[in-house]
Structures are given as C-alpha cells and as structure tokens.
CSV table of C-alpha atoms and ligand atoms in Angstrom, one decimal:
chain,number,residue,atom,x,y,z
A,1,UNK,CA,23.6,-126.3,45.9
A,2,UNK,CA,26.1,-123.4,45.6
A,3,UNK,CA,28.1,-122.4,48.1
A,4,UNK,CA,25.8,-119.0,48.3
A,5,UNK,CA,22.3,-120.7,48.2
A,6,UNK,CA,24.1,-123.3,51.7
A,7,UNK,CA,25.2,-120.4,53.4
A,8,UNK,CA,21.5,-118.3,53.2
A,9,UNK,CA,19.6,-121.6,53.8
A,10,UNK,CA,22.1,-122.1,57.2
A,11,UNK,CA,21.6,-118.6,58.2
A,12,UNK,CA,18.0,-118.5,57.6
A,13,UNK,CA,17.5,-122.5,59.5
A,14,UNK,CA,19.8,-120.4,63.0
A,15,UNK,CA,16.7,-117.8,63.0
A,16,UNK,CA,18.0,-114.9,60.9
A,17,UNK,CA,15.1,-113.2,59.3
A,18,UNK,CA,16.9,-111.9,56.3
A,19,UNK,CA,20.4,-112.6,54.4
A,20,UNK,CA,21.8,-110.7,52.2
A,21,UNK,CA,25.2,-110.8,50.1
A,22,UNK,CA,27.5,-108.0,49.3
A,23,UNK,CA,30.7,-107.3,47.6
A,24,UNK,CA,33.8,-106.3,49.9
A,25,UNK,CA,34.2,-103.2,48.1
A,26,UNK,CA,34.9,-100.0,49.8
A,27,UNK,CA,31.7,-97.3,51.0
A,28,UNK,CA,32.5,-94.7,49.1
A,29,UNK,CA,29.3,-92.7,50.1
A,30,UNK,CA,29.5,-93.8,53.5
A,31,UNK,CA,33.1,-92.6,54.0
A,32,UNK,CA,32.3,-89.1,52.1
A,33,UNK,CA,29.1,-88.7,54.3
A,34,UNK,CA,31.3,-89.1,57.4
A,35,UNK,CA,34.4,-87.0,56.0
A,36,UNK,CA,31.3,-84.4,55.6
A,37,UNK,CA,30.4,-84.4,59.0
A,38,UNK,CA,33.3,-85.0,61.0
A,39,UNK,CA,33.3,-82.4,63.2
A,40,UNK,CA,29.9,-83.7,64.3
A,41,UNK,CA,31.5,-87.2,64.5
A,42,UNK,CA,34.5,-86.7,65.7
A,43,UNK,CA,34.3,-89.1,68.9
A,44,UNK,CA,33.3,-91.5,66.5
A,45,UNK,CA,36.2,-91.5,63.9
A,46,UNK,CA,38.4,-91.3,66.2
A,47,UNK,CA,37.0,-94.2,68.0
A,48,UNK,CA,39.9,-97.4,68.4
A,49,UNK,CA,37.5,-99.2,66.2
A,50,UNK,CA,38.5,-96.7,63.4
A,51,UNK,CA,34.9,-96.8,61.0
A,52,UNK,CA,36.4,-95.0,58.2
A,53,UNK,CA,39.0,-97.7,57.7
A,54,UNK,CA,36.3,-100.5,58.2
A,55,UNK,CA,34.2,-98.6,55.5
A,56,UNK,CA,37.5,-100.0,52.9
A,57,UNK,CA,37.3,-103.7,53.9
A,58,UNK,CA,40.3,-104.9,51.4
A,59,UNK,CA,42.6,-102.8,52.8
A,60,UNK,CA,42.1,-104.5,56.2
A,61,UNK,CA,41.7,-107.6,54.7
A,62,UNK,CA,43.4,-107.8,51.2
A,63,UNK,CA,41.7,-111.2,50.8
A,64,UNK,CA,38.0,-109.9,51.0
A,65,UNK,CA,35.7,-110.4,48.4
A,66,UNK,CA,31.9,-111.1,49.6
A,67,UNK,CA,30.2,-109.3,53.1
A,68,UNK,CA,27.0,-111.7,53.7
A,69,UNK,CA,24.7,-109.5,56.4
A,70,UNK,CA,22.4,-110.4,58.0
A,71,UNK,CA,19.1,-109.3,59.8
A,72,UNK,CA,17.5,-109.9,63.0
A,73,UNK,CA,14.4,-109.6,64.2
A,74,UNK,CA,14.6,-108.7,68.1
A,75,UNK,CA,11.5,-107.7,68.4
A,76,UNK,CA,9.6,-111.2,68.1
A,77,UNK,CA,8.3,-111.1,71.9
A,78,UNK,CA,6.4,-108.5,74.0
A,79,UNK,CA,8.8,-106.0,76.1
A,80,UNK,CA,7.4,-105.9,79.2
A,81,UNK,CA,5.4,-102.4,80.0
A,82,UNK,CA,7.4,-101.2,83.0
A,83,UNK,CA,10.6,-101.5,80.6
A,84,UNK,CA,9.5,-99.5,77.5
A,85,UNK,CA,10.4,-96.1,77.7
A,86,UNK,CA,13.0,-96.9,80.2
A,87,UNK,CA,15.5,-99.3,78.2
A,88,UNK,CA,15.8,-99.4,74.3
A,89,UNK,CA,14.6,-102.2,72.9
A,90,UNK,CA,17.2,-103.4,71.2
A,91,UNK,CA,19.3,-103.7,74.8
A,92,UNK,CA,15.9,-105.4,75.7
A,93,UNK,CA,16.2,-107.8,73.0
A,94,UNK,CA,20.0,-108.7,74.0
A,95,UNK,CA,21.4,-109.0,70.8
A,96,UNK,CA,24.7,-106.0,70.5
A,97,UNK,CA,27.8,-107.3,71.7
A,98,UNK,CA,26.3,-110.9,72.9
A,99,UNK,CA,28.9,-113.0,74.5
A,100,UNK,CA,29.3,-116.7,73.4
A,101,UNK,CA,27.2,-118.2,75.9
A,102,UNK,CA,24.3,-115.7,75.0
A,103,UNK,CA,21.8,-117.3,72.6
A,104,UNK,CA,22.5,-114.7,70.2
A,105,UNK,CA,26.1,-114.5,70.8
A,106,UNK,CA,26.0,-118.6,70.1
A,107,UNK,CA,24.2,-118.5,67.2
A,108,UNK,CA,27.1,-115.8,66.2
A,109,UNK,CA,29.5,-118.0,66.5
A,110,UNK,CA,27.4,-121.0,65.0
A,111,UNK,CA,27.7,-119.0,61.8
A,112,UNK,CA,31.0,-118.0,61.8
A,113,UNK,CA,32.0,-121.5,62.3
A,114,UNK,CA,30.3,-122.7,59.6
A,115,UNK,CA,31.6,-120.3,57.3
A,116,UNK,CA,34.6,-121.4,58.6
A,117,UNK,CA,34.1,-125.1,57.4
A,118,UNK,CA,32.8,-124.8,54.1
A,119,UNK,CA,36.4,-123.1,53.5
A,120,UNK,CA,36.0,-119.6,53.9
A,121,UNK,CA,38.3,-116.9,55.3
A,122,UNK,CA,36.4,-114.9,57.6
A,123,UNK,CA,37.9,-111.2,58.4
A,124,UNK,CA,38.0,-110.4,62.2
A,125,UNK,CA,37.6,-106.9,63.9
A,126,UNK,CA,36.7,-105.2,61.0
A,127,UNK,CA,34.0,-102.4,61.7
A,128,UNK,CA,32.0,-102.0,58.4
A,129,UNK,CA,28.8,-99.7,58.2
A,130,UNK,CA,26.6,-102.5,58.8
A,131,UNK,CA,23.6,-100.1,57.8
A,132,UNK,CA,25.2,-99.4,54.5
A,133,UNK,CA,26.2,-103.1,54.3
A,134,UNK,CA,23.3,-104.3,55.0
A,135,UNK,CA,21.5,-101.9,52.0
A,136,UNK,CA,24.2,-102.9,49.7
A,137,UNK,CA,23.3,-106.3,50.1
A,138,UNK,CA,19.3,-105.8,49.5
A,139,UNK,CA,17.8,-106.8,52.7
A,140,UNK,CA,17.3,-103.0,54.3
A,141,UNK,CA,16.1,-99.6,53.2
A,142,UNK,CA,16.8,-96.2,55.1
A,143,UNK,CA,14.5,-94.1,57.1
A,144,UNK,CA,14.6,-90.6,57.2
A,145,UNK,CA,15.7,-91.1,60.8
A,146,UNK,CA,19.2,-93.0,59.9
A,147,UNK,CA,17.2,-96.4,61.0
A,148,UNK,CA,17.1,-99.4,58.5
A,149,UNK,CA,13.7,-101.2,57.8
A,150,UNK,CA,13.8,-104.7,56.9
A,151,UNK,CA,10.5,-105.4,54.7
A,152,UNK,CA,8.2,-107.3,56.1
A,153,UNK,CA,9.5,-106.5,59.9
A,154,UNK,CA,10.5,-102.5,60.6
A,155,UNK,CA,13.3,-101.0,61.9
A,156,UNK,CA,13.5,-103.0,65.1
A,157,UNK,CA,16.6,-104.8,63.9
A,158,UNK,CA,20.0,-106.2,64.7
A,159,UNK,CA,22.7,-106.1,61.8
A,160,UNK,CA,25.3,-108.4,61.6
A,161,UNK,CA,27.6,-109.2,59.2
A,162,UNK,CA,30.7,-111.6,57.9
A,163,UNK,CA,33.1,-110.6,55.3
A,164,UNK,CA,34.8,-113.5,53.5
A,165,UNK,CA,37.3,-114.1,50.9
A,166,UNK,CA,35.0,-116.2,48.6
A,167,UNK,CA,33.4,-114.7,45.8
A,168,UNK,CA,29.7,-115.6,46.0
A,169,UNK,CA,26.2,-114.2,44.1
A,170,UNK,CA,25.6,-110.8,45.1
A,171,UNK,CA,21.8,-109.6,45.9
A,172,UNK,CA,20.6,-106.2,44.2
A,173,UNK,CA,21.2,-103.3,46.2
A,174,UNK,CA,18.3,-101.4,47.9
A,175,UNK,CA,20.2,-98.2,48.9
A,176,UNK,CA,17.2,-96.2,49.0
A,177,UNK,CA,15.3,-94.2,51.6
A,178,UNK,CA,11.7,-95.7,51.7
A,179,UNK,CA,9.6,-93.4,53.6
A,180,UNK,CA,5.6,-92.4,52.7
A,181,UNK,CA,5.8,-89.5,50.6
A,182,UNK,CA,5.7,-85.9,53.3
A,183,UNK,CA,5.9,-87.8,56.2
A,184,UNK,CA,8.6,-86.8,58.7
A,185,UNK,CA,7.3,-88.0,62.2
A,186,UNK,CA,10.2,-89.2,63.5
A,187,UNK,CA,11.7,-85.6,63.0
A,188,UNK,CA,8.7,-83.9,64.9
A,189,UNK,CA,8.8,-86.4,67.3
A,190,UNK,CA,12.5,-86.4,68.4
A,191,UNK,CA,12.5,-84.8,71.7
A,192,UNK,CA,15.7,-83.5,71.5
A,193,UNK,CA,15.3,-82.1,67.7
A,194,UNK,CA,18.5,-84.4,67.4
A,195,UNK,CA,17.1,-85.0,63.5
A,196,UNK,CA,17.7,-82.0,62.2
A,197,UNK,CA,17.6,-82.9,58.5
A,198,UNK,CA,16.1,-86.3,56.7
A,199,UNK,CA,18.7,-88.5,57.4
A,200,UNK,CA,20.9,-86.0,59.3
A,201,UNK,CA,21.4,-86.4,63.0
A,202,UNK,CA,23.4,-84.7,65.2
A,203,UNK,CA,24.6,-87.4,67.6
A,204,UNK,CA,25.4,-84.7,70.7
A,205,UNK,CA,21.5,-84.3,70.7
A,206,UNK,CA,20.2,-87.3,70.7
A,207,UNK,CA,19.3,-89.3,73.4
A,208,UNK,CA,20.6,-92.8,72.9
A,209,UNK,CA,23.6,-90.9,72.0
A,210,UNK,CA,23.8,-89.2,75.9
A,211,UNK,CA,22.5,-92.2,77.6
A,212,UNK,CA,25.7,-94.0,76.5
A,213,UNK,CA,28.8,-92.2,75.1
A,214,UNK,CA,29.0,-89.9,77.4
A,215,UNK,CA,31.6,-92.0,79.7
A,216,UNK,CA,35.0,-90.8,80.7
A,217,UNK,CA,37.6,-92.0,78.4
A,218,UNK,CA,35.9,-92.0,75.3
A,219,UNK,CA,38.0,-90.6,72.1
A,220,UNK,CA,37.6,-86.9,70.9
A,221,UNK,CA,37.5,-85.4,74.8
A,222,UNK,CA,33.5,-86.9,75.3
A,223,UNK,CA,33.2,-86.9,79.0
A,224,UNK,CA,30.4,-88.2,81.8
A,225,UNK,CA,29.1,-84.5,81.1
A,226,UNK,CA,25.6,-84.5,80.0
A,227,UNK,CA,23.9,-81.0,79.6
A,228,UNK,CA,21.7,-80.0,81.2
A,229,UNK,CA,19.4,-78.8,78.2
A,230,UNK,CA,19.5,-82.5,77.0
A,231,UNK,CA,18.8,-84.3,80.5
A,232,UNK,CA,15.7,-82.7,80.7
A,233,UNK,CA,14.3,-84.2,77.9
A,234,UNK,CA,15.5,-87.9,78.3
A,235,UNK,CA,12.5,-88.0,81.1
A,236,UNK,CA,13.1,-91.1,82.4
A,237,UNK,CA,15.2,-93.3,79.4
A,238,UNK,CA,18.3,-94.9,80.9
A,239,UNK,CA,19.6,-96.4,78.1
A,240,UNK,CA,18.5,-96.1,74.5
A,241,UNK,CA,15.8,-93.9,73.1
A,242,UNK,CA,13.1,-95.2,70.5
A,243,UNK,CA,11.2,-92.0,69.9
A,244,UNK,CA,11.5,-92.0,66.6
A,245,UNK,CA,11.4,-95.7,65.5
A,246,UNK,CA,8.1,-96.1,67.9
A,247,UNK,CA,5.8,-93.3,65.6
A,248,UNK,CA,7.0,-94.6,62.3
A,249,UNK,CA,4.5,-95.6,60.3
A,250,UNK,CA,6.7,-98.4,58.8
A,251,UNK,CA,6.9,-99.7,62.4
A,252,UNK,CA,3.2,-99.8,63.0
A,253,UNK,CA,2.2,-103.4,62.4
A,254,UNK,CA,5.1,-104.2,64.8
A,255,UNK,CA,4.3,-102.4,67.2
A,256,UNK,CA,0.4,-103.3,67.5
A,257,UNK,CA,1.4,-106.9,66.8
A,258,UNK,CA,0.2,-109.5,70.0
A,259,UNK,CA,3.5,-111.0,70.9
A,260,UNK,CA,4.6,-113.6,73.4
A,261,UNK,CA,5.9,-112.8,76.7
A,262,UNK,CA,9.4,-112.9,77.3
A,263,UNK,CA,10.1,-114.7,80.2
A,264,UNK,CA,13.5,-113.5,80.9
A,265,UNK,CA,12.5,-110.0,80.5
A,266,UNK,CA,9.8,-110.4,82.8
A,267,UNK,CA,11.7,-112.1,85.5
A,268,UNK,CA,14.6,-109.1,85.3
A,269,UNK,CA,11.8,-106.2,84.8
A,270,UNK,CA,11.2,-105.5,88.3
A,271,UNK,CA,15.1,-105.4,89.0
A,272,UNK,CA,15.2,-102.1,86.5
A,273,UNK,CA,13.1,-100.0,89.0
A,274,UNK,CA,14.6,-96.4,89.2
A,275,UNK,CA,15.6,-96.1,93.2
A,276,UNK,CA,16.9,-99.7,93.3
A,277,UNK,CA,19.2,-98.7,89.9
A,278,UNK,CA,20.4,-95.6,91.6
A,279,UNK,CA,21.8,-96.9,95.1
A,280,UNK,CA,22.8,-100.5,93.4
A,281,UNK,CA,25.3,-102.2,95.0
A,282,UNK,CA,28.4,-103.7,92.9
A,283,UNK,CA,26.4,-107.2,93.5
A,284,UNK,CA,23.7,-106.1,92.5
A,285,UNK,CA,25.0,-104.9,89.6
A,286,UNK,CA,26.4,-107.7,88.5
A,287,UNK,CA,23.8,-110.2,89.2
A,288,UNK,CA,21.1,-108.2,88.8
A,289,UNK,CA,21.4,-105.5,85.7
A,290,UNK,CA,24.2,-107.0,83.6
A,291,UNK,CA,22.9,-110.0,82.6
A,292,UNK,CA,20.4,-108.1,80.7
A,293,UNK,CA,23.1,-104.8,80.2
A,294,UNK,CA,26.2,-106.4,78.8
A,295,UNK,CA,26.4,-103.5,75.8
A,296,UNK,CA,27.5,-100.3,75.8
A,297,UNK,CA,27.3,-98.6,79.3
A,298,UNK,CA,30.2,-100.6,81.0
A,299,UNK,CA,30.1,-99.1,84.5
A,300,UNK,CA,27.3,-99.3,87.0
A,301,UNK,CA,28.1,-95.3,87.8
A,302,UNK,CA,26.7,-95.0,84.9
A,303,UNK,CA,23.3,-96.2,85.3
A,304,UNK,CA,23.2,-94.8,88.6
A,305,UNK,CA,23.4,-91.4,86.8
A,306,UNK,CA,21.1,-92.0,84.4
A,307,UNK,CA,18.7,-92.9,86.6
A,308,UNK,CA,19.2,-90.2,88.8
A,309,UNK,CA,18.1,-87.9,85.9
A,310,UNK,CA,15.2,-90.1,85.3
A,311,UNK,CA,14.4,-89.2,88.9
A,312,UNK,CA,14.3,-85.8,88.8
A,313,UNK,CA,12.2,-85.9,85.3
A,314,UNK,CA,9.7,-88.0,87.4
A,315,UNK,CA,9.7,-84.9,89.6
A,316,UNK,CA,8.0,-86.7,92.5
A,317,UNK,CA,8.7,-86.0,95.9
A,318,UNK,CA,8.2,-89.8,97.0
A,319,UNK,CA,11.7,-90.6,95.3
A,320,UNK,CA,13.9,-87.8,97.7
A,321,UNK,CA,14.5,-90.3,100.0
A,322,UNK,CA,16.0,-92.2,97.7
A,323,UNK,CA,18.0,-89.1,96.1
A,324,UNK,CA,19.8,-88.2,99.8
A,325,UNK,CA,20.9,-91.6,99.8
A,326,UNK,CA,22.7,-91.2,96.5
A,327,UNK,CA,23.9,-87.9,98.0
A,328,UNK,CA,26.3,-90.2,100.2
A,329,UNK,CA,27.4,-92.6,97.0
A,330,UNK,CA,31.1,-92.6,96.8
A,331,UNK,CA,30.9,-91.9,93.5
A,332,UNK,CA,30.9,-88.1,92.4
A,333,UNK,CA,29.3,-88.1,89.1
A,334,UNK,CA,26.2,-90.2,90.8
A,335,UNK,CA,26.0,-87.4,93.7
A,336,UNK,CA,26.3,-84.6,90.9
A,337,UNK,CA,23.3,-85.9,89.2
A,338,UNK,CA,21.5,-86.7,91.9
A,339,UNK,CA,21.7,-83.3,93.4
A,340,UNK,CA,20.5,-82.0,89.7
A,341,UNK,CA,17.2,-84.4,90.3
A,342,UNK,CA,16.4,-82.9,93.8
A,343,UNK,CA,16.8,-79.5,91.6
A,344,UNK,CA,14.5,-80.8,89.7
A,345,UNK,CA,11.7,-82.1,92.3
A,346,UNK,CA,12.2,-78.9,94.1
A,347,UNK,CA,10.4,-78.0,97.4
A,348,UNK,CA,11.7,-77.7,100.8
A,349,UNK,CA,12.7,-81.3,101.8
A,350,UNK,CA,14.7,-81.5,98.5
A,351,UNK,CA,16.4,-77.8,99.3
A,352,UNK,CA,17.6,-79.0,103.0
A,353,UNK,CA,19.2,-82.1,101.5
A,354,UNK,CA,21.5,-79.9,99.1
A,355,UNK,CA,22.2,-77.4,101.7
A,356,UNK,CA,23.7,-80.0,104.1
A,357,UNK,CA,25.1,-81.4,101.5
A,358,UNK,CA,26.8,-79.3,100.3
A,359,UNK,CA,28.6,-78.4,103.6
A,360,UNK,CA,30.3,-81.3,103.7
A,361,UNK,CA,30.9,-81.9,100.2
A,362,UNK,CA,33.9,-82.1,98.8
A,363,UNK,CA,33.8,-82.6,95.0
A,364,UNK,CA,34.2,-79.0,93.1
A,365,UNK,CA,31.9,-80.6,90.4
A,366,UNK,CA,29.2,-81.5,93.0
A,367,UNK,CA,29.5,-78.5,94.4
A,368,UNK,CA,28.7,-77.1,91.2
A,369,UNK,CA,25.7,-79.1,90.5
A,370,UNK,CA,24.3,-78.7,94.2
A,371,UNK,CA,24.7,-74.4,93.5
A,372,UNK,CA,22.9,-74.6,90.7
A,373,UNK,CA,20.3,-76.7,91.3
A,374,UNK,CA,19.8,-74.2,94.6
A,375,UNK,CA,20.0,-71.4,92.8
A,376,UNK,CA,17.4,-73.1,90.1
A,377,UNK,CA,15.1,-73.6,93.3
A,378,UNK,CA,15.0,-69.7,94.5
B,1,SF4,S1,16.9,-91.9,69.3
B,1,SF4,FE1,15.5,-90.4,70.4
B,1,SF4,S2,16.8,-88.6,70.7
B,1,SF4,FE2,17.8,-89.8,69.1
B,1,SF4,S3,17.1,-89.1,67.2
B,1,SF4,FE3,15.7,-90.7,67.8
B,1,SF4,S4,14.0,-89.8,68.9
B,1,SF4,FE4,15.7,-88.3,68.8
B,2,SF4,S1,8.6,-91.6,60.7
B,2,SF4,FE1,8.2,-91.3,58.6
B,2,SF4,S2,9.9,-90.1,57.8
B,2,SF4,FE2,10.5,-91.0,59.8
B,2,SF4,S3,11.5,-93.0,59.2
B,2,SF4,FE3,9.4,-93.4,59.6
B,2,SF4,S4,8.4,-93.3,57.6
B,2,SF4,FE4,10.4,-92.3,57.4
C-alpha cells in the first residue's frame, strides 16, 4: 500500500468523511482575491496569523510538498431546537479550535501523530486557505455564498488540513462553484445583504462576522463596536449565523435528514437560555458555556453583549427585569448593550430603568447608548 492510499485509509478509519491530497504550492488566486479586497479585509491580513503568507506554504516551510485536507462532517446528529438560530452549528458541533482532550481535537492529534510515524515532516502554524485547499485537493466545491459543499454531505463542514514534506498522489482539483443554474438564495436570504456579489462578501456585514470579531484588540482598529444598523438584524444569534447555508438547496437533504440526538448538546441546551447568558457569573461561564464555546469569542463580556442584543430583538417586556440587572454589570460594554435592548423593548418600565440609570452612570459610552436609546423611545 502506498504511503498515500495508508494515510486516506487512516483518516477515513478516525471518522473523516472525505480526504483529499494537494500540492504545497502557493494560492495564487487566493492571494490575488485577497490583495483585491483588502481594504475590506484588512483586520484579517493583518491578523498575527498572517493568511497571505500561509497562502505560500514553502516559504514558511521550505520542506513542503503535499497538503492532505480533510473534511468533516459535524452535522451527523440533531442540534437541539432551542439552540438553532441562537448558536452556529458549527460551534454546536465543537469541532474549530478543539483542544486535545476534545474528541475532535484528539482525533487531530491522532492524525498528526501518525503522519508523524510513517516519517513525515508535518508544518506547524501555518494558516493555509483551507477552503481553497480543500478544493485544490478535490473533496469541496464553492457556493455562491463563500461556503464549501462536500458531495454527498453540504456545506455543514469542518476543514482541516496537514501539509507535509512527502511527495504523495495528488487528487484532481474541483475548484469550481457548483450552484443550480439562477439560483441565488443564499444572497436574498442574507439578512444583512452581507453577499453582495456571488462569492463576494463583505465581512463588516455579516453576522457571524459581528457576533465574533468585534472584540477589543483585534488587528486593523476592529473594536467591541457593533452598529447599530447590523444588531438589529442578528435577532437573537449569539454566535455564528447560518442564514445562508440553512436555504441552500445543496444543504436540503441535510437539513431534513432524521438524526440522532446529541446528548451533550442536550444536557448544555438549557444553560444557553438568553437572561441566564447575560447576567452569567465567571463560574458559570466557565462551567457552564465554555465547555461547549471554547472558539472564537474568548471573553464571557462578550456573550453577555450579544445576548443583550438578542434581548432587545426579542422585544418582550418579560426580559426587563433581566436587562436592569445587567444595567449594574461591572462591565461597560454589557451595560451599553443592554441599555440599547431596553431601547429596543420600549415602553415605560424600560424608559425609567435608563433614566435612573443614567444618573448614576458613569461610562461616557453608556451614557451614549442610554441617550440614544431614550431619545429612540420619544
Ligand atoms: S452568515 Fe448570515 S449574515 Fe453572514 S453572509 Fe451568511 S446569511 Fe449573511
Ligand atoms: S443558496 Fe443557491 S446560490 Fe447560494 S450557495 Fe446554495 S445553491 Fe449556491
């Protein structure tokens, strides 16, 4: 058996659905593409993980001759109801950034380790355009809305991928968008208009986008700031957004498949409810949301926020209550946003909460977001 033909039949036996092998050679379409739009993306070349050099593996890795990608399905059990529409499924399905002691983190590792022992170099912290990658190495096609579709499964996958300094058999590229002729759902669909081309996106619309990158410290000036244009349409998604993978015809036999339950999911579900997200504790934080939100959003503020605009989306009065609360958080971006939710709700209980408190505020930026959201109510 060749050293290609070992490493797909290991890959497949760990539960991958699909592996593909690609050369190491540079994205030259990928880099021009982002070069093209960089003013759009500029928080994300200038991101410490530096994409555009990641799209020319040799010169991180002079050794590189073969990326082997890999695809996996995350979608193989039911999300539970009260979670859709709230968290992505893809954070649901715990499989970006999974630490060693996560199934999917292990079975990571599991790979890498045996790539390791049948003699291969394997590159570290190398960002490559796992989309592209993945393409190169025939086992995705693009949507129109910058997903990739595995055959057989939909879009509803994780990429992964392992470049090596072996020189195996490469598969035939399937770089191709593979959309039904006219259709452009996913464009109407988008909440946010955030697609504004096929295959274009402008990242500062879209929702998953807001839900996440907007932290304080992130490269190219991207504060907490999300506006206010934008929160009104995330209605009540915390993290992620799957508008436009969820009425894609290529996702439809997915979607209306009858899965398992997921035990975990179910046993964490009630934990995600809205008011006990936005006055969390640190404990409960930590025990209670992290072990299912170890991605992207690294600081419970965070969540607290975004539910608070889920909150105000909701627009029912039965959640105020829960909003003065959060009007007392330490934290000024969670009072900001919640004051921008009792905006939102309106009505006289929700105006005499902003007006004491905003004579005892403090916070310039609260104070901002309580005026306005008074002078919204008038
Ligand atoms: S993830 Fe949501 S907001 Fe972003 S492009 Fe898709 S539908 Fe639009
Ligand atoms: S909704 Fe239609 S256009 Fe959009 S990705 Fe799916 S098939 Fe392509």
């Amino acid at each position: 058996m060749s050293l290609t033909d070992d490493i797909k039949e290991f890959a497949l036996d760990l539960g991958y659905s699909k592996v593909g092998i690609t050369t190491a050679d540079s994205f030259n379409e990928y880099i021009e593409k982002l070069e093209s739009r960089q003013s759009m993306y500029d928080f994300y070349v200038e991101d410490p993980r530096q994409p555009l050099l990641g799209a020319e593996p040799k010169k991180l890795m002079p050794s590189a001759k073969s990326i082997i990608c890999f695809v996996w399905d995350y979608a193989q059990k039911s999300f539970p109801e009260s979670l859709v529409g709230k968290i992505g499924r893809i954070y649901q399905g715990r499989c970006y950034n999974a630490p060693p002691h996560r199934v999917n983190g292990a079975r990571f590792q599991l790979m890498q380790d045996f790539l390791k022992r049948s003699g291969c170099e394997v590159g570290k912290g190398i960002n490559i355009p796992e989309r592209w990658a993945a393409a190169r190495a025939g086992v995705t096609t693009f949507g129109k809305n910058n997903f990739v579709y595995a055959e057989g499964i939909g879009s509803f996958v994780l990429l992964g991928s392992f470049i090596v300094d072996e020189e195996l058999e490469y598969d035939k590229p399937t770089l191709e968008v593979k959309c039904p002729e006219g259709c452009t759902a996913c464009m109407k669909a988008c909440p946010t208009q955030a697609i504004y081309e096929p295959n274009k996106l402008n990242p500062r619309r879209c929702i998953a986008f807001n839900a996440w990158w907007t932290q304080d410290g992130k490269p190219a000036g991207l504060t907490s700031h999300i506006p206010h244009e934008i929160r009104e349409k995330m209605g009540t998604r915390v993290h992620g957004c799957d508008v436009c993978q969820e009425v894609c015809p290529r996702n439809q036999a997915q979607l209306k498949a009858n899965l398992p339950p997921d035990n975990f999911l179910i046993t964490l579900a009630q934990d995600f409810s809205l008011p006990k997200m936005l006055n969390m504790t640190d404990e409960f934080y930590a025990t209670r949301i992290q072990p299912l939100m170890y991605n992207y959003i690294k600081e419970r503020k965070y969540f607290q926020r975004n539910a608070a605009i889920a909150l105000g989306n909701l627009g029912d009065p039965a959640f105020i209550p829960d909003l003065e609360i959060a009007m007392h958080d330490p934290e000024e971006l969670v009072r900001g946003y919640a004051a921008w939710a009792l905006g939102k709700i309106g009505g006289r209980p929700a105006k005499q909460i902003l007006e004491s408190s905003n004579s005892r505020e403090t916070s310039e930026s609260v104070k901002e977001e309580i005026n306005m959201a008074l002078s919204n109510m008038r």
